[in-house]
Amino acid sequence: MSDNINVAFIGNPNCGKTTLFNAYTGAKLKVANWPGVTVEKKEGISSFGGKQYKMVDLPGIYSLTSYTMEEKVSREYIMSGEADVVVDVGDVSALERNLYLTLQLIELGKPMVLALNMMDIAKERGMRINVKRLSELLQIPVVPVSARKRIGLKDVMEAVRCQTRKVQSVSAKNDFYSADISEKLEFMTAYFKQRYPETKNPQWYALKIMENDEKVMNEYPIDTAGILDVDYEKEIIREKYDFIEHVVSQVTEKKQERDDFTDRVDKVLTHRIFAIPIFLVIMAAVFFLTFTFGDFLKGGFEYALDFFSGLARTAMQSVGVNDVLISLTVDGIIAGVGGILTFLPNIIILFFALAILEDSGYMSRAAYIMDDIMRKMGLSGRAFIPMILGLGCSVPAIMASRTLENRRDRLRTILITPFMSCSARLPIYILFSSAFFGEYAMIAAYSMYLISIAVALLMAFLIGKASGTNENSTLLIELPDYKQPNGRTVFIYVWDKVKDYLTRAGTIIFVASIIMWFVMNFGMNGLTDNMSESFGAMLGHVLVPIFAPAGLGYWQIILALISGIAAKEVVVSSMSVLLGISNVSSAAGMADMSAVLGQMGFGTLNAYAFMVFCLLYVPCIATVATIGRETRSFKWAAFSVVMQLAVAWIAAVLIFQIGSLFIG
Amino acid sequence: MRLSGAKIGRKYIVTDVRLPEELTRRLEVLGLTRGVGVSVMEMKKRGAMVIKFRNTRFAIGRQAADGIFVGGQNER
C-alpha cells in the first residue's frame, strides 16, 4: 500500500456527502474530470492520526449500475485497486433509499464505512436509529455523523483507519435475497467461476450477469442460454428493498411521519397557483440585491481605484518613466483591469444568492415549477436548473447540463444556456443603464433578464422544431429537505467563483486591455495621438455598415463588442480605454461616457439596442470552448457562435428600428 | 387507478408500474416498487406532480404519473 490512503466518498445526491467531504478537506480541492468522460472529479487531502488520506469525492448517485456516466465512473473507481476504503454517506431521514446503494457497495466487497449523516436532524424529528443493530445486520461499521455541525468527523476517520487494515473480502455476503434468487445466484457464481477462475468476487459478477448488466456482459461474455431464462434485475431490486424494509423496521425505534417543516414550506413554494409568482419574486429579489447592495459597495472600490490610478501616474512621472509606458499602465491596464474589479461586489452578491438557492434545496423546486413551461418548449423542467445557473456563469451552467439523461435534451440545453444573462454581462448593464436611463436604470437592467429568459425559451422551441423532435423525457427529480444553507459550502462556492473572476481579470482582461490600448494608440504611422487613425478605428469602420441598422454603427462601439468576445466584461474596460475615461464605472465616469457618446448621436435607444446585443451575442471564448468540449463537437460550438450572432443582430435591429418609429 | 388521477394529500399503495423499461428501472431503484406507500403532496392541473415515498419527495412528470398504478391504502 502507498503512503497515502485513498478514501472514496460515495452517496446519494443531497445526502450531505459534499458537506462532509468539505469538512475534511476544506477549500483546497483539486477539481478535474474523470479521464475520458465529462464527470467532475474532486480530490482533497486530509490528515488524521499522523497519516495522510487522499480523499476522492465521487459523483452523487442512487445506484451502482452502469447506466449513467456517473455510475460507471464510481463503480470503476471503487473496483480499481485505487480506493482503499469507501465511505458511504447515508442520509438518515431517507434511510431506506440510501441503504439501497449501501447494499450494492457491500456486494462489491470493498472495505467500507457507512457514515449515517443528519443524525441531529433525525433526532429533532423524534427518530431514533439503533446504530449498533444496523451495523450487525449489515456487517459493516456504521458511524453516526453530522456533517453540518461537524460532529462525529473523527469517529468516521477512526473507522476508516480500522478498515484500511482489511483486505478485500473474497466473497461478499448474499443473504439479502429470497431462497429462489439465492439459489440461482449460487449456481451462477459456480458457473462463472468455472469460466473465469481468476476473478475476485465472482459472486458480484454472477449477480451482474443475472441483472443483464451491459458492461459486465461485454467484458465477461458467458453463455447463459438455458441457465438464465429471464432478466432478474427487477426481482433483485425488489428483494433488496424487501431486505432493507426488514432492516429498517429493526433499527428504527420510533418511526413517525408527521407534517414536517419541508412539507409545510412546499405547500407554499410549490403551490399550484402561487409557485410561479413566488419564483419571480425570489429572482427579482436576487437581482435587486445584486444591483443595489452591490452598487453600494462598489463606491468604495471606485474610490480606491481612483486613488490608486492617480498614485501610479504621479509615482511613474516622478521617476521619469516614459510617457507611452505611463499611458499603457494607467490608461490601459489600470483602467481596464481596475474597471472590472469595481464590479466584484455585485458579482459576489449574485453568486452568494445562487449558492443559497442551490444549497437550501430550492433549485430542484424551480425545476418542478417550470416544468409545464419548459415542456411546452420541448424540454423537461430539469433543463431549467442549468439555465438558472447560467445567470452566474455559462461555463459551469453548461457543465451542469450533464445531469440531463437524454442526449438531445442536453444538446439543446447547452445551446440555449449562453443566452441566459451571465454575471460578466452585469457590468455592461450597470454601466449603460446607469449612464443612459437615470432613475429607470434598474428597470432597464432587469428587462435584460426577462429578455434573456424569453429568448432562451424561444430558441429551445425553435431548435426543437427545426430538428423535428419536440418530444421530451419526463421529469424525475428529487426534492430534498429544505435546510439552512451551510456557511462553509456557500463560502467555498462563492470563493471559487470569485477566484475565477479575479483570475480572469488578471489574465484575459489584462491581456485584452493591453491589446485594446495598443490597437487604439497605434496606427499605420506608428504611435498616434489621434485615435481615429488607429488600427482599431480602421477595423471598426469596415464593420459600420453591418451594425448601422441596429443603431450600433460607431467604430468605437463595434470595437468594444469585438473585444467582448474575450470575456464579456471586457466590453466595459474597452469602453473606458476607447473613450479615454479613467474611471468609467463611477458616477462622473458614466456622465462623461453618456456625454461623449451622446455627441456622436448615440442615445438612449442605441444604448438599449447595445445592451440587448451584448446580452445575446457570442458568448465568451471560455463558453465556446466549453460547448465544444461538452458536445465533443467543433460543429456545435461553431453553430452556437453563428446562431447567437444572428439572434443578437436580429434582436438589436428590431429594437432599434421599431423603437425609432416611436422615438424618431 | 393511475397516479395522475390521485388526489392531493392522500396516501396510496403502488400496484403496478407500466412505463418504458428504463424509466421503470430508475423509479424502482429509487424505491418506487410494488407495494410501497406513496403520498401525493402537490400536483398541477395537467402537469407534473410532487409525490413522497420512502420518506423522500420527488417531482415527476405527467408521463411518469400516467404509468404508475395505485390503489387505496387498504386494497393491496
XYZ file of C-alpha atoms in Angstrom:
740
model
C 0.000 0.000 0.000
C 1.220 3.502 -0.759
C 1.811 6.061 1.980
C -1.385 7.825 1.095
C -4.570 6.071 1.977
C -7.196 6.631 -0.665
C -10.677 7.179 0.659
C -13.611 7.365 -1.734
C -16.731 9.241 -0.684
C -19.927 7.991 -2.188
C -23.613 8.576 -1.536
C -26.991 9.573 -2.919
C -27.474 13.095 -4.229
C -28.441 15.515 -1.442
C -27.211 13.224 1.338
C -24.678 15.761 2.592
C -21.716 13.938 1.063
C -20.104 17.089 -0.277
C -20.572 18.881 3.042
C -18.827 16.005 4.796
C -16.107 15.932 2.162
C -15.580 19.691 2.522
C -15.446 19.323 6.295
C -12.385 17.112 5.883
C -10.606 18.774 3.014
C -11.574 22.458 3.223
C -11.465 24.710 0.201
C -8.224 23.302 -1.125
C -9.545 20.998 -3.788
C -8.214 19.619 -6.989
C -11.096 19.670 -9.418
C -10.754 17.871 -12.727
C -12.680 15.497 -14.925
C -12.556 11.746 -14.745
C -10.473 10.546 -17.671
C -12.431 10.357 -20.880
C -15.772 11.491 -19.533
C -17.368 14.771 -18.598
C -17.911 13.917 -14.953
C -16.283 16.073 -12.342
C -13.655 14.576 -10.069
C -12.828 16.290 -6.793
C -9.812 15.422 -4.703
C -8.516 16.723 -1.418
C -6.035 15.817 1.290
C -6.749 15.364 4.961
C -4.567 14.066 7.743
C -5.648 12.119 10.750
C -3.598 10.408 13.423
C -0.334 11.199 11.653
C -1.423 9.681 8.376
C -2.309 11.360 5.135
C -5.534 10.489 3.442
C -6.279 11.283 -0.159
C -9.998 11.839 -0.400
C -11.953 11.479 -3.604
C -15.479 12.805 -3.886
C -17.411 10.531 -6.219
C -20.499 11.842 -8.006
C -23.818 11.662 -6.156
C -25.654 8.583 -7.401
C -28.623 6.472 -6.408
C -27.257 3.139 -7.540
C -24.178 1.373 -8.826
C -25.484 0.068 -12.103
C -23.761 1.095 -15.301
C -26.491 3.131 -16.933
C -25.141 6.636 -16.425
C -21.643 8.086 -16.700
C -21.663 8.928 -13.007
C -22.487 5.377 -12.028
C -19.884 3.899 -14.339
C -17.182 6.223 -13.079
C -17.981 5.493 -9.439
C -18.160 1.768 -9.908
C -14.933 1.595 -11.838
C -13.086 3.697 -9.313
C -14.212 1.566 -6.401
C -13.418 -1.655 -8.219
C -10.000 -0.453 -9.311
C -7.217 -1.004 -6.849
C -7.008 2.731 -6.170
C -9.640 3.142 -3.483
C -8.532 1.653 -0.165
C -11.652 2.406 1.817
C -15.103 3.546 0.758
C -17.066 5.954 2.921
C -20.732 5.574 2.078
C -22.609 8.647 3.231
C -26.223 7.910 4.015
C -28.953 10.366 4.899
C -30.844 9.062 7.923
C -34.059 10.844 7.013
C -34.305 8.814 3.810
C -32.682 5.705 5.215
C -34.476 3.122 3.065
C -33.483 4.652 -0.222
C -29.932 5.375 0.939
C -29.422 1.800 2.072
C -30.049 0.584 -1.457
C -26.704 1.981 -2.583
C -25.171 0.647 0.634
C -26.257 -2.908 -0.202
C -24.744 -2.589 -3.661
C -21.490 -1.393 -2.131
C -21.465 -4.276 0.330
C -21.805 -6.628 -2.620
C -18.735 -5.093 -4.211
C -16.817 -6.334 -1.201
C -14.527 -3.343 -0.599
C -13.644 -2.279 2.955
C -16.284 0.318 3.736
C -17.775 2.526 6.411
C -21.355 3.726 6.471
C -21.462 7.324 7.717
C -25.017 7.995 8.810
C -25.437 11.676 8.181
C -28.003 14.140 9.579
C -28.387 12.244 12.808
C -29.015 15.554 14.554
C -31.958 16.349 12.295
C -33.338 12.857 12.715
C -33.164 13.245 16.467
C -35.020 16.536 16.297
C -37.759 14.771 14.407
C -38.069 12.147 17.065
C -36.439 9.421 15.025
C -34.088 7.008 16.738
C -31.749 4.685 14.944
C -30.124 1.758 16.636
C -26.710 2.170 15.054
C -25.246 -0.910 16.687
C -28.013 -3.129 15.426
C -27.752 -1.635 11.925
C -24.055 -2.422 11.914
C -24.750 -6.014 12.985
C -27.386 -6.540 10.343
C -25.293 -5.112 7.528
C -21.998 -6.449 8.891
C -20.180 -3.211 8.201
C -19.070 -0.424 10.558
C -21.747 2.259 10.915
C -20.852 5.670 12.338
C -23.335 8.432 13.126
C -22.199 11.841 11.956
C -23.440 15.371 11.399
C -21.507 16.940 8.567
C -23.125 20.342 9.097
C -22.437 20.506 12.804
C -19.123 18.740 12.339
C -19.974 16.087 14.893
C -18.541 12.604 14.570
C -15.951 13.517 11.951
C -13.171 11.851 13.933
C -15.221 8.732 14.518
C -15.609 8.252 10.781
C -11.864 8.580 10.254
C -11.193 6.206 13.128
C -13.436 3.637 11.455
C -11.723 4.285 8.135
C -8.351 3.674 9.749
C -9.532 0.344 11.135
C -10.839 -0.630 7.725
C -7.540 0.076 5.967
C -6.070 -2.959 7.645
C -8.609 -5.169 5.970
C -8.182 -6.686 2.578
C -10.922 -7.027 0.068
C -13.183 -9.818 1.164
C -13.154 -12.539 -1.431
C -16.821 -13.164 -1.466
C -19.485 -10.752 -0.412
C -22.499 -11.818 1.572
C -25.654 -12.683 -0.222
C -28.322 -13.080 2.407
C -30.269 -10.096 1.043
C -32.274 -12.353 -1.211
C -35.045 -14.900 -1.152
C -34.231 -18.592 -1.370
C -35.141 -18.575 -5.034
C -32.731 -15.819 -6.057
C -30.028 -17.021 -3.670
C -30.124 -20.439 -5.237
C -29.830 -19.063 -8.742
C -27.054 -16.737 -7.640
C -25.116 -19.599 -6.100
C -25.456 -21.609 -9.276
C -24.431 -18.671 -11.466
C -21.443 -17.971 -9.219
C -20.173 -21.509 -9.629
C -20.768 -21.334 -13.359
C -18.944 -18.021 -13.622
C -16.024 -19.314 -11.545
C -15.588 -22.206 -13.952
C -15.326 -19.857 -16.866
C -13.270 -17.105 -15.174
C -11.457 -18.767 -12.273
C -9.096 -15.830 -11.739
C -11.729 -13.225 -10.985
C -12.049 -11.882 -7.483
C -15.548 -11.698 -6.092
C -17.193 -13.970 -8.698
C -20.490 -13.657 -6.896
C -20.716 -9.999 -7.777
C -20.140 -10.773 -11.439
C -22.721 -13.540 -11.293
C -25.219 -11.094 -9.859
C -24.476 -8.552 -12.556
C -24.952 -11.203 -15.225
C -28.326 -12.039 -13.714
C -29.134 -8.334 -13.887
C -28.059 -8.332 -17.518
C -25.537 -5.585 -16.784
C -24.275 -4.278 -20.089
C -20.717 -3.640 -19.050
C -20.097 -6.950 -17.310
C -21.792 -8.860 -20.119
C -19.443 -7.247 -22.629
C -16.281 -7.734 -20.619
C -17.045 -11.235 -19.427
C -19.021 -12.876 -22.195
C -20.685 -16.009 -20.932
C -23.293 -18.242 -22.486
C -26.340 -18.168 -20.282
C -28.781 -19.831 -22.662
C -30.740 -22.460 -20.827
C -29.494 -21.204 -17.449
C -30.971 -17.748 -17.173
C -34.388 -17.632 -18.711
C -35.265 -14.074 -17.745
C -33.678 -10.822 -16.674
C -33.670 -10.796 -12.885
C -32.838 -7.157 -12.450
C -36.232 -6.005 -11.200
C -36.539 -9.052 -8.990
C -33.173 -8.239 -7.442
C -34.077 -4.577 -6.922
C -37.314 -5.550 -5.193
C -35.696 -8.109 -2.966
C -33.037 -5.630 -1.937
C -35.794 -3.263 -0.879
C -37.562 -6.083 0.944
C -34.390 -6.750 2.869
C -33.986 -3.019 3.560
C -37.522 -2.789 4.909
C -36.724 -5.676 7.200
C -33.536 -3.972 8.413
C -35.142 -0.568 8.858
C -38.039 -1.996 10.852
C -35.486 -3.478 13.224
C -33.305 -0.419 13.712
C -35.738 2.470 13.854
C -37.099 2.641 17.339
C -39.607 5.337 16.837
C -40.965 5.964 13.461
C -43.264 8.820 12.931
C -44.488 10.547 9.872
C -45.748 13.959 10.535
C -46.244 17.087 8.557
C -42.649 18.190 8.682
C -41.100 21.562 8.023
C -40.288 20.898 4.374
C -43.827 19.762 3.622
C -45.212 22.925 5.154
C -42.859 25.166 3.184
C -43.524 23.241 -0.003
C -47.245 23.778 0.397
C -46.498 27.399 -0.373
C -43.428 27.263 -2.612
C -44.731 24.549 -4.930
C -48.344 25.688 -4.763
C -50.317 25.295 -7.992
C -51.023 28.999 -8.335
C -48.531 30.851 -6.159
C -45.394 28.911 -7.108
C -44.545 30.879 -10.247
C -45.211 34.357 -8.806
C -43.112 33.436 -5.768
C -40.331 32.222 -8.024
C -40.373 35.516 -9.932
C -40.284 37.475 -6.689
C -37.293 35.445 -5.487
C -35.433 36.049 -8.726
C -36.296 39.751 -8.623
C -35.020 39.899 -5.039
C -31.750 38.280 -6.094
C -31.418 40.842 -8.845
C -32.365 43.740 -6.599
C -29.770 42.734 -4.004
C -27.120 42.341 -6.666
C -27.899 45.668 -8.214
C -28.419 47.923 -5.208
C -26.363 46.415 -2.425
C -23.570 45.614 -4.838
C -23.659 49.158 -6.149
C -23.440 50.486 -2.658
C -20.245 48.551 -2.019
C -18.915 49.389 -5.442
C -18.464 53.032 -4.406
C -15.607 52.060 -2.105
C -13.844 50.146 -4.844
C -14.142 53.079 -7.223
C -12.660 55.444 -4.720
C -9.741 53.086 -4.195
C -9.266 52.711 -7.933
C -9.214 56.474 -8.484
C -6.696 56.906 -5.732
C -4.517 54.092 -6.961
C -4.602 55.238 -10.557
C -3.604 58.784 -9.571
C -0.878 57.447 -7.334
C 0.533 55.251 -10.080
C 0.642 58.136 -12.545
C 2.365 60.522 -10.124
C 4.801 57.888 -8.976
C 5.818 56.982 -12.508
C 6.063 60.602 -13.583
C 8.249 61.449 -10.614
C 10.795 58.798 -11.528
C 10.697 59.902 -15.163
C 9.042 56.902 -16.766
C 8.411 57.171 -20.499
C 5.009 58.686 -21.360
C 3.969 55.744 -23.519
C 4.618 53.368 -20.660
C 2.628 55.520 -18.241
C -0.260 55.594 -20.664
C -0.106 51.818 -21.106
C -0.118 51.260 -17.359
C -2.664 53.832 -16.291
C -4.997 54.144 -19.305
C -4.618 50.569 -20.454
C -4.035 48.176 -17.596
C -5.304 50.003 -14.509
C -8.353 51.415 -16.280
C -9.172 48.088 -17.890
C -8.488 45.628 -15.096
C -9.438 48.024 -12.317
C -12.714 48.905 -14.006
C -13.637 45.241 -13.914
C -12.594 44.831 -10.294
C -15.022 47.525 -9.166
C -17.866 45.168 -10.122
C -16.602 42.484 -7.774
C -19.175 43.261 -5.028
C -22.055 42.795 -7.499
C -20.580 39.512 -8.630
C -20.042 38.272 -5.074
C -23.637 39.004 -4.136
C -25.010 37.309 -7.230
C -23.043 34.130 -6.617
C -23.851 34.259 -2.931
C -27.564 34.302 -3.790
C -27.176 31.453 -6.288
C -25.224 29.410 -3.733
C -28.019 29.864 -1.206
C -30.684 28.903 -3.736
C -28.724 25.768 -4.538
C -27.734 24.745 -1.045
C -31.141 25.365 0.500
C -32.822 22.901 -1.866
C -34.917 25.445 -3.749
C -33.248 24.838 -7.126
C -34.952 21.485 -7.694
C -38.306 23.088 -6.851
C -37.664 25.552 -9.655
C -37.332 22.561 -11.989
C -40.763 21.359 -10.875
C -42.344 24.805 -11.029
C -41.077 25.492 -14.520
C -41.762 22.009 -15.878
C -45.009 22.999 -17.599
C -43.449 25.933 -19.421
C -40.315 24.007 -20.269
C -42.409 21.143 -21.599
C -44.149 23.488 -23.998
C -40.700 24.396 -25.263
C -39.876 20.733 -25.663
C -37.615 20.348 -22.626
C -38.128 18.936 -19.153
C -38.139 21.146 -16.056
C -34.770 19.735 -15.181
C -33.201 21.739 -18.006
C -34.203 24.864 -16.117
C -31.513 24.318 -13.475
C -28.594 24.869 -15.883
C -30.496 27.909 -17.135
C -30.666 29.487 -13.673
C -27.024 28.656 -13.069
C -26.364 30.470 -16.332
C -27.227 33.677 -14.502
C -23.926 33.144 -12.711
C -21.580 31.864 -15.373
C -22.248 29.988 -18.606
C -19.300 27.642 -18.180
C -20.430 25.736 -15.056
C -24.030 26.071 -16.237
C -23.238 24.231 -19.450
C -21.434 21.608 -17.432
C -24.488 21.281 -15.174
C -26.452 20.084 -18.187
C -24.638 16.793 -17.665
C -27.406 15.793 -15.299
C -29.833 15.527 -18.212
C -30.117 11.911 -19.249
C -31.484 12.487 -22.713
C -28.742 13.440 -25.160
C -30.908 15.617 -27.379
C -32.339 17.493 -24.388
C -28.830 18.051 -23.197
C -27.594 19.443 -26.500
C -30.495 21.844 -26.706
C -29.934 22.977 -23.136
C -26.262 23.580 -23.893
C -27.175 25.712 -26.906
C -29.677 27.913 -25.063
C -27.790 28.319 -21.769
C -25.425 31.024 -23.119
C -28.498 33.208 -23.768
C -29.016 33.371 -20.032
C -27.509 36.600 -18.834
C -24.291 35.675 -17.027
C -22.618 37.779 -14.359
C -19.995 39.046 -16.810
C -22.747 40.903 -18.664
C -23.914 42.572 -15.478
C -21.187 45.268 -15.537
C -22.312 46.215 -19.053
C -25.910 46.680 -17.930
C -24.924 48.547 -14.821
C -22.714 50.880 -16.799
C -25.049 51.560 -19.714
C -28.331 51.606 -17.826
C -26.953 53.946 -15.184
C -25.396 56.188 -17.813
C -28.455 56.405 -20.062
C -31.576 55.520 -18.126
C -31.234 57.590 -14.960
C -33.914 56.643 -12.471
C -35.152 53.834 -14.714
C -31.745 52.179 -14.720
C -32.816 49.222 -12.650
C -35.858 48.527 -14.797
C -33.767 48.722 -17.949
C -31.271 46.271 -16.483
C -33.958 43.905 -15.138
C -35.604 43.817 -18.553
C -32.382 42.268 -19.857
C -33.025 39.274 -17.631
C -36.584 38.905 -18.850
C -35.460 39.141 -22.475
C -32.744 36.656 -21.696
C -35.173 34.019 -20.373
C -37.674 34.691 -23.162
C -35.051 34.335 -25.906
C -33.580 31.183 -24.336
C -37.027 29.551 -24.187
C -37.950 30.683 -27.680
C -34.698 29.308 -29.083
C -35.249 25.991 -27.279
C -38.579 25.778 -29.026
C -37.233 26.761 -32.433
C -34.238 24.428 -32.277
C -36.586 21.634 -31.230
C -38.926 22.419 -34.111
C -36.054 22.589 -36.581
C -34.693 19.221 -35.516
C -38.209 17.810 -35.521
C -38.002 16.410 -32.025
C -40.191 18.195 -29.587
C -40.983 15.068 -27.618
C -39.129 15.126 -24.356
C -38.134 12.932 -21.488
C -40.377 13.181 -18.478
C -39.379 14.976 -15.300
C -37.933 12.966 -12.427
C -36.079 14.871 -9.746
C -35.670 14.566 -6.015
C -36.918 17.477 -3.915
C -34.587 17.322 -0.923
C -35.472 18.542 2.560
C -35.021 22.275 2.946
C -32.082 23.082 5.101
C -30.314 26.098 6.363
C -27.549 26.745 3.848
C -24.217 25.637 5.184
C -21.836 28.581 5.654
C -18.801 26.583 4.642
C -20.398 25.195 1.496
C -21.655 28.624 0.451
C -18.289 30.179 1.166
C -16.422 27.581 -0.869
C -18.864 28.035 -3.756
C -18.602 31.834 -3.772
C -14.853 31.840 -3.239
C -14.439 29.501 -6.173
C -16.308 31.909 -8.464
C -14.589 34.998 -7.108
C -11.235 33.357 -7.673
C -12.344 32.681 -11.220
C -13.368 36.296 -11.726
C -10.102 37.593 -10.314
C -8.120 35.154 -12.417
C -9.930 36.375 -15.491
C -9.250 39.982 -14.531
C -5.571 39.135 -14.114
C -5.223 37.150 -17.325
C -7.700 37.537 -20.179
C -8.861 41.010 -19.235
C -5.308 42.116 -18.509
C -4.128 40.962 -21.917
C -7.236 42.265 -23.677
C -6.734 45.682 -22.077
C -3.164 45.821 -23.337
C -4.239 44.765 -26.826
C -7.033 47.339 -26.796
C -4.659 50.031 -25.688
C -2.288 49.045 -28.470
C -4.835 48.975 -31.304
C -6.217 52.292 -30.073
C -2.884 54.070 -29.812
C -1.047 52.733 -32.817
C -1.849 53.201 -36.493
C -0.165 52.837 -39.879
C 2.294 55.552 -38.895
C 3.179 54.137 -35.505
C 2.185 55.776 -32.254
C -0.654 58.199 -32.792
C -2.454 60.753 -30.691
C -5.478 60.679 -32.902
C -7.463 57.576 -32.125
C -9.458 57.778 -35.334
C -6.253 56.952 -37.238
C -5.532 53.863 -35.165
C -5.728 50.224 -36.261
C -8.801 49.821 -34.087
C -10.650 52.601 -35.837
C -9.819 51.102 -39.226
C -11.229 47.732 -38.234
C -14.317 49.300 -36.684
C -15.012 51.426 -39.759
C -15.130 48.348 -42.003
C -17.973 46.887 -39.953
C -20.028 50.064 -39.539
C -22.479 49.277 -42.396
C -23.373 45.927 -40.846
C -24.072 47.391 -37.403
C -25.758 50.610 -38.526
C -29.300 49.142 -38.798
C -29.027 48.115 -35.139
C -28.076 51.633 -34.099
C -24.579 50.412 -33.362
C -22.790 51.826 -36.389
C -19.970 53.515 -34.465
C -16.472 52.156 -34.774
C -15.784 52.541 -31.039
C -18.879 50.552 -30.125
C -18.057 47.853 -32.660
C -14.539 47.585 -31.350
C -15.812 47.246 -27.785
C -18.136 44.452 -28.926
C -15.310 42.620 -30.681
C -13.141 42.859 -27.593
C -16.029 41.394 -25.563
C -15.535 38.031 -27.215
C -12.508 37.535 -24.968
C -14.774 37.940 -21.944
C -17.916 39.995 -21.759
C -16.654 42.284 -19.004
C -14.014 43.454 -21.437
C -16.714 45.497 -23.180
C -16.706 47.735 -20.111
C -12.949 48.002 -19.802
C -12.721 48.661 -23.535
C -15.225 51.489 -23.283
C -13.031 53.190 -20.746
C -9.917 52.720 -22.858
C -11.728 53.708 -26.054
C -13.335 56.830 -24.719
C -10.349 57.753 -22.605
C -12.338 57.844 -19.379
C -10.204 56.704 -16.487
C -12.892 55.627 -14.031
C -15.798 54.773 -16.259
C -17.848 52.924 -13.647
C -18.025 55.897 -11.269
C -20.880 58.400 -11.434
C -18.656 61.015 -13.049
C -17.269 58.474 -15.483
C -20.755 57.430 -16.525
C -21.794 61.029 -17.089
C -18.684 61.532 -19.209
C -19.441 58.434 -21.186
C -23.030 59.318 -21.968
C -21.929 62.840 -22.917
C -19.182 61.618 -25.258
C -21.416 59.005 -26.833
C -24.321 61.439 -26.988
C -22.234 63.834 -29.079
C -21.763 61.051 -31.574
C -25.529 60.610 -31.802
C -25.602 57.518 -29.618
C -28.707 57.976 -27.472
C -30.929 56.025 -25.129
C -32.378 53.787 -27.823
C -28.912 52.969 -29.135
C -27.864 52.138 -25.596
C -30.776 49.739 -25.196
C -30.038 48.039 -28.525
C -26.426 47.809 -27.389
C -27.385 46.134 -24.120
C -29.585 43.637 -25.940
C -26.828 42.900 -28.426
C -24.368 42.343 -25.570
C -26.865 40.049 -23.878
C -27.334 37.832 -26.894
C -24.189 37.831 -28.998
C -21.345 35.311 -28.981
C -20.578 34.036 -25.521
C -17.015 34.487 -24.370
C -14.174 32.271 -25.596
C -14.376 30.151 -22.453
C -18.024 29.368 -23.132
C -17.433 28.478 -26.771
C -14.613 26.182 -25.687
C -16.870 24.572 -23.078
C -19.608 23.975 -25.637
C -17.058 22.316 -27.886
C -15.757 20.172 -25.057
C -19.137 19.132 -23.699
C -20.690 18.314 -27.058
C -17.362 16.884 -28.246
C -18.006 18.628 -31.497
C -16.444 21.620 -33.142
C -19.523 21.848 -35.320
C -21.874 22.613 -32.435
C -19.527 25.194 -30.977
C -19.352 26.926 -34.355
C -23.111 26.653 -34.738
C -23.688 28.327 -31.391
C -21.408 31.223 -32.354
C -23.191 31.841 -35.652
C -26.652 31.372 -34.143
C -26.007 33.824 -31.330
C -24.540 36.449 -33.618
C -27.600 36.159 -35.825
C -30.049 36.276 -32.929
C -28.286 39.263 -31.375
C -28.199 41.174 -34.621
C -31.856 40.488 -35.430
C -32.997 41.439 -31.920
C -30.948 44.637 -31.856
C -32.159 45.648 -35.334
C -35.778 45.010 -34.369
C -35.467 47.039 -31.199
C -33.694 49.903 -32.881
C -35.906 50.058 -35.961
C -39.211 49.668 -34.134
C -38.058 51.963 -31.340
C -37.045 54.622 -33.878
C -40.620 54.750 -35.182
C -41.830 55.896 -31.787
C -38.920 57.981 -30.617
C -37.713 59.022 -34.074
C -56.239 3.854 -10.858
C -53.425 5.916 -12.293
C -51.334 8.091 -10.007
C -52.101 11.043 -12.263
C -55.735 10.720 -11.215
C -54.945 10.692 -7.489
C -55.903 13.375 -5.004
C -53.605 15.774 -3.167
C -52.975 14.843 0.444
C -53.964 11.184 0.044
C -51.800 8.152 0.501
C -51.858 5.202 -1.913
C -50.179 1.856 -2.481
C -48.312 1.239 -5.740
C -49.847 -1.744 -7.523
C -48.002 -1.649 -10.807
C -45.591 0.420 -12.874
C -46.178 0.304 -16.607
C -43.627 2.586 -18.191
C -40.739 2.248 -20.631
C -38.092 -0.151 -19.309
C -35.538 2.489 -18.476
C -37.872 4.764 -16.562
C -39.400 1.861 -14.663
C -35.970 0.735 -13.572
C -34.959 4.210 -12.493
C -38.094 4.531 -10.391
C -37.601 1.104 -8.846
C -34.002 1.849 -7.935
C -35.308 4.905 -6.103
C -37.623 2.616 -4.167
C -40.867 3.001 -6.079
C -41.527 -0.712 -6.031
C -44.805 -2.595 -5.982
C -46.489 -2.377 -2.596
C -44.770 0.800 -1.436
C -46.835 3.633 0.037
C -46.882 6.875 -1.919
C -48.385 10.204 -0.852
C -49.443 12.899 -3.268
C -48.067 16.207 -1.994
C -48.850 18.607 -4.800
C -49.955 18.471 -8.400
C -50.590 20.845 -11.233
C -53.681 20.780 -13.357
C -52.345 18.884 -16.317
C -48.704 18.692 -15.455
C -46.083 17.452 -13.071
C -46.738 16.360 -9.501
C -44.832 16.029 -6.243
C -45.022 12.651 -4.565
C -43.409 11.213 -1.493
C -42.355 7.624 -0.986
C -39.893 6.026 1.422
C -39.656 9.415 3.076
C -38.330 11.245 0.025
C -40.093 13.745 -2.206
C -39.825 13.510 -5.943
C -41.216 15.694 -8.663
C -42.368 13.538 -11.550
C -43.738 14.472 -14.939
C -47.212 13.697 -16.115
C -45.996 10.904 -18.412
C -44.488 9.061 -15.453
C -47.559 9.634 -13.288
C -49.737 8.146 -16.020
C -47.825 4.880 -15.919
C -47.849 4.371 -12.161
C -50.896 2.449 -10.950
C -52.051 2.790 -7.391
C -54.746 1.537 -5.115
C -56.222 2.793 -1.891
C -54.212 2.145 1.215
C -56.296 -0.904 2.090
C -56.612 -2.641 -1.234
C -53.274 -4.269 -1.577
